[in-house]
Structures are given as C-alpha cells and as structure tokens.
XYZ file of C-alpha atoms in Angstrom:
366
model
C 105.665 -0.657 -44.431
C 105.495 2.711 -46.289
C 107.134 1.906 -49.710
C 109.244 5.159 -49.391
C 111.086 3.563 -46.463
C 111.942 0.327 -48.352
C 115.656 -0.167 -49.106
C 116.426 1.076 -52.694
C 118.188 -1.230 -55.126
C 120.141 0.500 -57.850
C 120.042 -0.912 -61.489
C 123.592 -2.081 -60.866
C 122.604 -3.878 -57.578
C 119.746 -5.536 -59.485
C 122.018 -6.463 -62.258
C 124.469 -8.275 -59.935
C 121.657 -10.023 -58.104
C 120.052 -11.236 -61.305
C 123.380 -12.427 -62.663
C 123.997 -14.385 -59.589
C 120.597 -16.109 -59.766
C 121.208 -16.751 -63.537
C 124.601 -18.349 -62.895
C 126.342 -15.700 -64.997
C 128.695 -14.210 -62.450
C 130.815 -17.290 -62.512
C 130.454 -20.568 -64.181
C 129.035 -23.153 -61.836
C 129.950 -26.870 -61.625
C 126.272 -27.929 -61.681
C 124.621 -30.724 -63.669
C 122.679 -29.467 -66.599
C 119.421 -30.962 -65.286
C 119.851 -29.070 -61.952
C 120.605 -25.738 -63.806
C 117.537 -26.116 -66.078
C 115.356 -26.633 -62.939
C 117.021 -23.732 -61.181
C 116.545 -21.425 -64.114
C 112.866 -22.604 -64.462
C 113.563 -23.644 -68.089
C 115.470 -22.224 -70.986
C 114.063 -20.331 -73.940
C 114.097 -22.736 -76.860
C 112.319 -21.186 -79.846
C 115.347 -22.482 -81.916
C 117.040 -25.800 -81.150
C 120.522 -24.508 -80.315
C 119.904 -21.647 -77.777
C 119.463 -23.931 -74.748
C 122.922 -25.482 -75.365
C 124.526 -22.030 -75.612
C 122.620 -20.854 -72.541
C 124.131 -23.661 -70.519
C 127.624 -23.215 -72.011
C 127.590 -19.622 -70.709
C 126.612 -20.708 -67.166
C 128.097 -24.072 -66.353
C 131.613 -25.202 -65.742
C 132.196 -28.590 -67.484
C 129.062 -28.542 -69.643
C 129.133 -30.394 -72.900
C 126.250 -30.273 -75.439
C 125.960 -34.061 -75.340
C 124.771 -33.847 -71.744
C 121.601 -31.957 -72.573
C 121.024 -34.283 -75.638
C 121.197 -37.254 -73.262
C 118.688 -35.777 -70.912
C 116.367 -35.198 -73.803
C 116.695 -38.800 -75.052
C 116.125 -40.118 -71.547
C 112.934 -37.937 -71.283
C 114.339 -36.169 -68.257
C 113.841 -32.852 -70.062
C 111.552 -31.910 -72.879
C 110.607 -29.071 -75.220
C 107.116 -27.560 -74.666
C 105.225 -24.254 -75.003
C 104.924 -22.649 -71.595
C 105.775 -19.026 -70.633
C 104.845 -16.308 -72.958
C 103.508 -18.856 -75.398
C 107.011 -19.700 -76.377
C 108.836 -23.045 -76.545
C 111.015 -23.784 -73.447
C 113.288 -26.606 -72.475
C 112.115 -27.873 -69.014
C 112.777 -30.664 -66.690
C 110.113 -33.438 -66.890
C 108.914 -32.239 -63.483
C 108.541 -28.695 -64.648
C 106.711 -29.714 -67.812
C 104.153 -31.461 -65.793
C 103.936 -28.557 -63.222
C 104.299 -25.420 -65.179
C 102.265 -26.217 -68.344
C 99.013 -26.647 -66.319
C 99.897 -23.391 -64.530
C 99.831 -21.364 -67.725
C 96.748 -23.076 -69.245
C 94.586 -20.086 -68.713
C 96.935 -17.951 -70.814
C 96.888 -20.613 -73.554
C 92.989 -20.646 -73.430
C 93.121 -16.864 -74.000
C 95.453 -17.227 -76.909
C 92.878 -19.469 -78.646
C 90.359 -16.669 -78.501
C 92.681 -14.493 -80.531
C 92.073 -16.854 -83.405
C 88.299 -17.152 -82.922
C 87.513 -15.812 -86.377
C 89.162 -18.748 -87.898
C 87.429 -21.189 -85.642
C 83.766 -20.283 -86.306
C 81.687 -23.491 -85.970
C 84.591 -25.484 -84.401
C 83.728 -27.430 -81.244
C 86.939 -26.887 -79.219
C 86.280 -29.774 -76.906
C 85.891 -32.116 -79.865
C 89.112 -30.620 -81.444
C 90.978 -31.280 -78.247
C 89.719 -34.923 -78.111
C 90.512 -35.620 -81.835
C 93.979 -34.090 -81.406
C 94.660 -36.030 -78.269
C 93.668 -39.334 -79.819
C 95.889 -38.536 -82.891
C 99.098 -37.610 -81.063
C 98.810 -40.308 -78.367
C 98.562 -42.945 -81.021
C 102.009 -41.842 -82.194
C 103.805 -38.459 -82.404
C 102.498 -36.375 -85.263
C 103.892 -33.407 -87.152
C 101.870 -30.138 -87.060
C 100.921 -30.787 -90.668
C 99.379 -34.243 -89.837
C 97.450 -32.686 -87.014
C 96.262 -29.780 -89.205
C 95.215 -32.014 -92.110
C 93.212 -34.344 -89.807
C 91.371 -31.351 -88.202
C 90.697 -29.855 -91.604
C 88.785 -33.006 -92.571
C 86.505 -32.384 -89.649
C 86.214 -28.571 -90.246
C 87.177 -27.820 -93.790
C 86.029 -24.184 -93.694
C 88.193 -23.328 -90.674
C 91.406 -21.494 -90.893
C 94.321 -24.073 -90.859
C 96.617 -21.917 -88.634
C 93.829 -21.373 -86.194
C 93.215 -25.091 -85.903
C 96.975 -25.759 -85.246
C 97.061 -23.008 -82.665
C 93.998 -24.417 -80.931
C 95.476 -27.874 -80.707
C 98.792 -26.542 -79.437
C 97.124 -24.379 -76.786
C 94.522 -26.814 -75.561
C 96.866 -29.792 -75.120
C 100.219 -29.940 -73.403
C 102.215 -30.949 -76.534
C 105.914 -31.741 -76.251
C 108.322 -31.933 -79.214
C 109.631 -35.466 -79.169
C 113.282 -36.415 -79.985
C 115.338 -36.331 -82.269
C 113.977 -32.711 -82.376
C 116.342 -30.563 -80.344
C 119.195 -33.062 -80.116
C 122.646 -31.618 -80.628
C 123.872 -31.913 -84.241
C 121.084 -34.372 -85.040
C 117.575 -32.791 -84.430
C 114.791 -33.348 -86.895
C 111.295 -32.123 -87.801
C 108.805 -31.206 -85.155
C 106.641 -34.162 -83.987
C 104.282 -33.844 -81.070
C 102.606 -35.920 -78.368
C 101.124 -35.127 -75.038
C 103.443 -34.551 -72.049
C 101.742 -37.329 -70.094
C 102.316 -39.823 -72.926
C 105.903 -38.911 -73.523
C 106.849 -38.638 -69.815
C 104.703 -41.571 -68.648
C 103.016 -39.782 -65.808
C 100.253 -37.349 -64.974
C 100.540 -33.614 -64.537
C 101.086 -32.218 -61.082
C 100.231 -28.493 -61.455
C 102.244 -25.997 -59.589
C 100.511 -23.396 -57.335
C 100.997 -19.743 -58.260
C 102.844 -19.254 -54.886
C 105.204 -22.069 -55.687
C 105.873 -20.413 -59.086
C 106.458 -17.055 -57.448
C 109.242 -18.581 -55.200
C 110.877 -20.348 -58.195
C 110.773 -17.166 -60.213
C 112.398 -15.081 -57.508
C 115.103 -17.711 -57.049
C 115.999 -17.364 -60.670
C 115.239 -13.772 -61.561
C 114.722 -11.728 -58.386
C 114.516 -9.260 -56.821
C 111.448 -8.566 -58.871
C 108.028 -6.885 -59.068
C 104.634 -8.501 -59.677
C 104.722 -6.951 -63.127
C 108.107 -8.581 -63.760
C 106.811 -12.056 -63.104
C 103.718 -11.445 -65.203
C 106.057 -10.406 -68.046
C 108.083 -13.605 -67.620
C 105.138 -15.964 -67.276
C 102.505 -14.340 -69.542
C 100.097 -14.749 -66.676
C 97.973 -11.952 -65.088
C 96.634 -11.283 -61.658
C 99.575 -12.627 -59.705
C 99.276 -9.918 -57.030
C 97.344 -12.220 -54.690
C 100.070 -14.833 -54.835
C 102.730 -12.268 -53.876
C 100.546 -10.875 -51.043
C 100.075 -14.351 -49.646
C 103.830 -14.834 -49.565
C 104.632 -11.254 -48.327
C 105.334 -12.393 -44.712
C 108.016 -14.726 -46.063
C 109.620 -12.288 -48.405
C 111.820 -9.223 -48.187
C 110.734 -6.035 -49.984
C 112.786 -3.420 -51.671
C 112.120 -0.744 -54.282
C 113.927 0.136 -57.396
C 115.249 3.663 -58.323
C 111.787 4.535 -59.775
C 109.812 3.457 -56.646
C 108.510 0.104 -57.929
C 108.084 -2.418 -55.136
C 110.400 -5.485 -55.416
C 110.009 -8.787 -53.666
C 112.830 -11.250 -52.835
C 113.764 -14.376 -50.976
C 115.471 -13.671 -47.708
C 118.387 -16.061 -48.342
C 118.872 -15.327 -52.054
C 122.216 -13.749 -53.201
C 122.437 -9.982 -53.542
C 126.070 -9.379 -54.330
C 127.920 -6.081 -53.870
C 127.136 -3.982 -56.973
C 130.860 -3.737 -57.685
C 131.303 -7.458 -57.919
C 133.152 -8.180 -61.195
C 130.994 -9.623 -64.022
C 132.974 -11.256 -66.789
C 131.783 -11.097 -70.435
C 129.247 -13.754 -71.420
C 128.100 -14.783 -74.938
C 124.353 -15.548 -74.837
C 122.063 -17.155 -77.443
C 119.174 -15.389 -79.059
C 116.003 -15.397 -76.861
C 118.020 -15.921 -73.638
C 115.604 -15.491 -70.692
C 117.864 -13.045 -68.975
C 116.761 -10.420 -71.476
C 113.111 -11.366 -71.534
C 111.904 -11.902 -68.006
C 111.338 -8.445 -66.522
C 108.979 -5.643 -67.271
C 111.771 -3.212 -66.587
C 114.781 -4.635 -68.406
C 117.212 -1.835 -67.500
C 118.821 -4.118 -64.926
C 120.524 -5.812 -67.932
C 119.572 -3.638 -71.008
C 120.834 -0.042 -70.958
C 118.116 2.340 -72.188
C 120.079 3.340 -75.181
C 120.303 -0.154 -76.360
C 116.542 -1.035 -75.996
C 115.148 -2.827 -79.040
C 118.579 -3.366 -80.656
C 118.652 -7.114 -80.181
C 115.731 -7.653 -82.728
C 115.157 -6.860 -86.352
C 111.632 -7.675 -87.475
C 111.145 -11.286 -86.369
C 114.809 -12.031 -86.186
C 116.522 -12.041 -82.761
C 120.352 -11.714 -82.486
C 122.703 -13.491 -80.177
C 123.831 -11.067 -77.580
C 126.825 -10.635 -75.269
C 127.426 -8.942 -71.910
C 130.235 -6.698 -70.749
C 130.301 -5.770 -67.124
C 127.002 -7.494 -66.695
C 125.047 -5.427 -69.117
C 123.989 -5.912 -72.789
C 126.899 -4.668 -74.945
C 126.258 -5.866 -78.426
C 125.475 -8.859 -80.678
C 127.440 -11.679 -82.154
C 127.338 -14.059 -85.010
C 128.782 -17.397 -85.812
C 130.075 -18.827 -89.122
C 131.058 -22.495 -89.279
C 133.458 -23.644 -91.916
C 134.986 -27.087 -92.474
C 138.122 -26.323 -90.498
C 136.962 -24.002 -87.918
C 134.531 -21.311 -86.664
C 134.546 -17.510 -86.905
C 132.824 -15.423 -84.188
C 132.013 -11.914 -85.272
C 131.429 -9.586 -82.396
C 129.609 -6.230 -83.049
C 129.531 -3.938 -80.027
C 126.874 -1.279 -79.672
C 129.356 1.168 -78.261
C 133.062 1.431 -77.741
C 134.914 -1.321 -75.822
C 138.234 -0.691 -74.122
C 141.276 -2.750 -75.243
C 140.940 -4.795 -71.969
C 137.240 -5.426 -72.624
C 137.859 -6.492 -76.264
C 140.442 -8.950 -75.079
C 138.164 -10.324 -72.460
C 135.276 -10.730 -74.907
C 137.590 -12.466 -77.368
C 138.802 -14.817 -74.613
C 135.201 -15.672 -73.645
C 134.284 -16.317 -77.305
C 137.280 -18.719 -77.580
C 136.158 -20.507 -74.272
C 132.580 -20.831 -75.574
C 133.700 -22.262 -78.930
C 136.043 -24.758 -77.133
C 132.806 -26.111 -75.552
C 130.433 -25.828 -78.497
C 132.869 -26.663 -81.353
C 135.645 -28.650 -79.768
C 138.710 -29.293 -81.834
C 137.914 -26.501 -84.310
C 140.090 -23.446 -84.790
C 138.278 -20.286 -83.517
C 138.773 -16.824 -85.037
C 137.243 -13.835 -83.410
C 136.527 -10.686 -85.297
C 135.230 -7.287 -84.197
C 132.814 -5.416 -86.430
C 130.755 -2.308 -86.232
C 127.046 -1.637 -86.327
C-alpha cells in the first residue's frame, strides 16, 4: 500500500497507545513478574528504578514482591538492550541476552586498542571458569585477567568479559533496602538452565506489544540492534501499518490497544532511566520538543513525571528519619488542578515505596 494512504496517528494518539501498552493509563492489578515480562524488562542502571517503575504501573504492588522474585531467581539483572542493565524475567534473560549478542560483540571492538594481544576466546573461557566457580566482583574478574594480560587496559578487559558472557548480577544486589556490591555469574549457572534465544520476529512482536505502534528505527533504538527491517517485513502480513505526522511508517499488532487520543491520562512519577522515555527514535510521543534533553545533566539522569501523558518535569526525593519529602520541579506552568493531581500521585507513590512515613510534597522551579 502507498504510505501516503496509511492512516495517520497523531503524537497524542501515539501517546495514548504507548501509555496503554506501558500500563500507565491506569494502574493494573497484575503480578510484578507478568508486568516485567509484558514490558520486556525494566531499565535498571540503578537498583531502585525497577521498583518505582512498577509502583507507577501496578495496583497493589509492594517492593518486597520484586525482591522475592529476585531471591527466587525468577527475575534477574543483566546487560541487554542498549548495553544497559535491565531487570528481566528468567525466561527473558535466557531469550533476549543471546538476541543482542551481536551488539555486545561490536561493543568489544570499541575497546580494541586496550585489548591488543588479548585472545578473546581465552578471555571468555577464563572469565567463565572464574564466575561459574562462584560469583565474582568486577574487580576480581579484572585482577584475574590482568595476570594473564598485564599490558592490557583494565577497563577494556572488564568490558570484554561483560560483553562476551551473559553475566547476571546475583542477589543481594538489587534487593529492596538491602542490596549489596555487584557480583557476577553466568545466566545459565544462576538460573540453572540453558539459553533459549528469541528470534528477531518474536522480539518484534514483544516490542510492539509494549511500545507500539512503532517504526523499525524505533525498535532499533530500543534494542541497540541494527538491520531489523527483514524481521518487520516477514511479519508485515500479520501487522497493521500506519504513519506518523511526519510520514514515518509505523507497525502494530492488530489487537493491541489504541485508545481515543482524548482518553484521560493521570499524572505518574517515573524513575530515572524509565524505558518509556528511551525506547523510540522519535520520542515526541512522550517528550515535547521543547523539553528534549532536559531529563539529563552530564551523566546524571533525573526522575521524571508525566502530566496529561507527556513529560512535564523532574522530581527528587529526600528521606528523613520521620518521613519523606518529594520535590516536584515542572518544566512549565501547571494549573491548580494539575498541581493537586501531581501532589496526590506523589503521596500515593510514597505510600507504596515508604509506607508509614509522612510525605510532604513541595513544588520548585527550574
């Protein structure tokens, strides 16, 4: 079909469709494990964001639920999409990590100057034996590899081990209010079974269910993979096609939700690195153009909040002995009703994340 005749989805229509897939139009009474699977993982560069991501999406969620899943090895922390740490179900650890292996191999080449004379297959074998004997810290891995290649760059050796092997961060790292230092072992050892790689086509369907409607470029941005056009084309007979306001072709699942663009979208407090803001090449479906690049400063990412479904500002949290203070900093002007709704949402979030503690909400300016 001529792309000019495809139905056009406005930024607001894309916003509501994406929020529906992301469980952000209304909180859902869904078990945390099911939500993590549906969302194809949660960004987890820091230890707390997955907990806040679920608190924004699920009705009845408690942080202890995710910790229990981690201790039971039903979910785990591992580097997958975009070379960043994600919290995935065990099934997805074993399916998605092999899918992105090509991207991890390319990442190693970026550090090739620090790996002159290093036999990568031997590095992989040494690292595997080391971490499968018992979980090891990055420092332990690096020091062992430096004994074999003393002239290599220590950082490059660490990156190579992390990229060449599917290394999970074992508990207590990532547990709510406990955590601990990073210690690594292979996914197969930690989870007790072998990898079952996902096909690119299966990954496309999962991505669209969580982030669609979307373009090929959108999924490549989310995954860090390239050359996904063939997978989309193979699925074309099973998918609907649209275009955005700029003419980009968008694919979608026929039975996926595409709510009315005027569907109400309540405020939501999101953690830093939330995948909602990172998983499309064109982020205007969530991030107004005037607010582009305002959620970062250097290497620091801010927690963000949504008003009417779109990025509206950042927020911070200060914990004291007797309570918590949430500081909300809008990028623009909020109406009285919007401020009240954001304050109510902050209170609701803290009732989950800091139960029993008094919550004060303050509004600041940027």
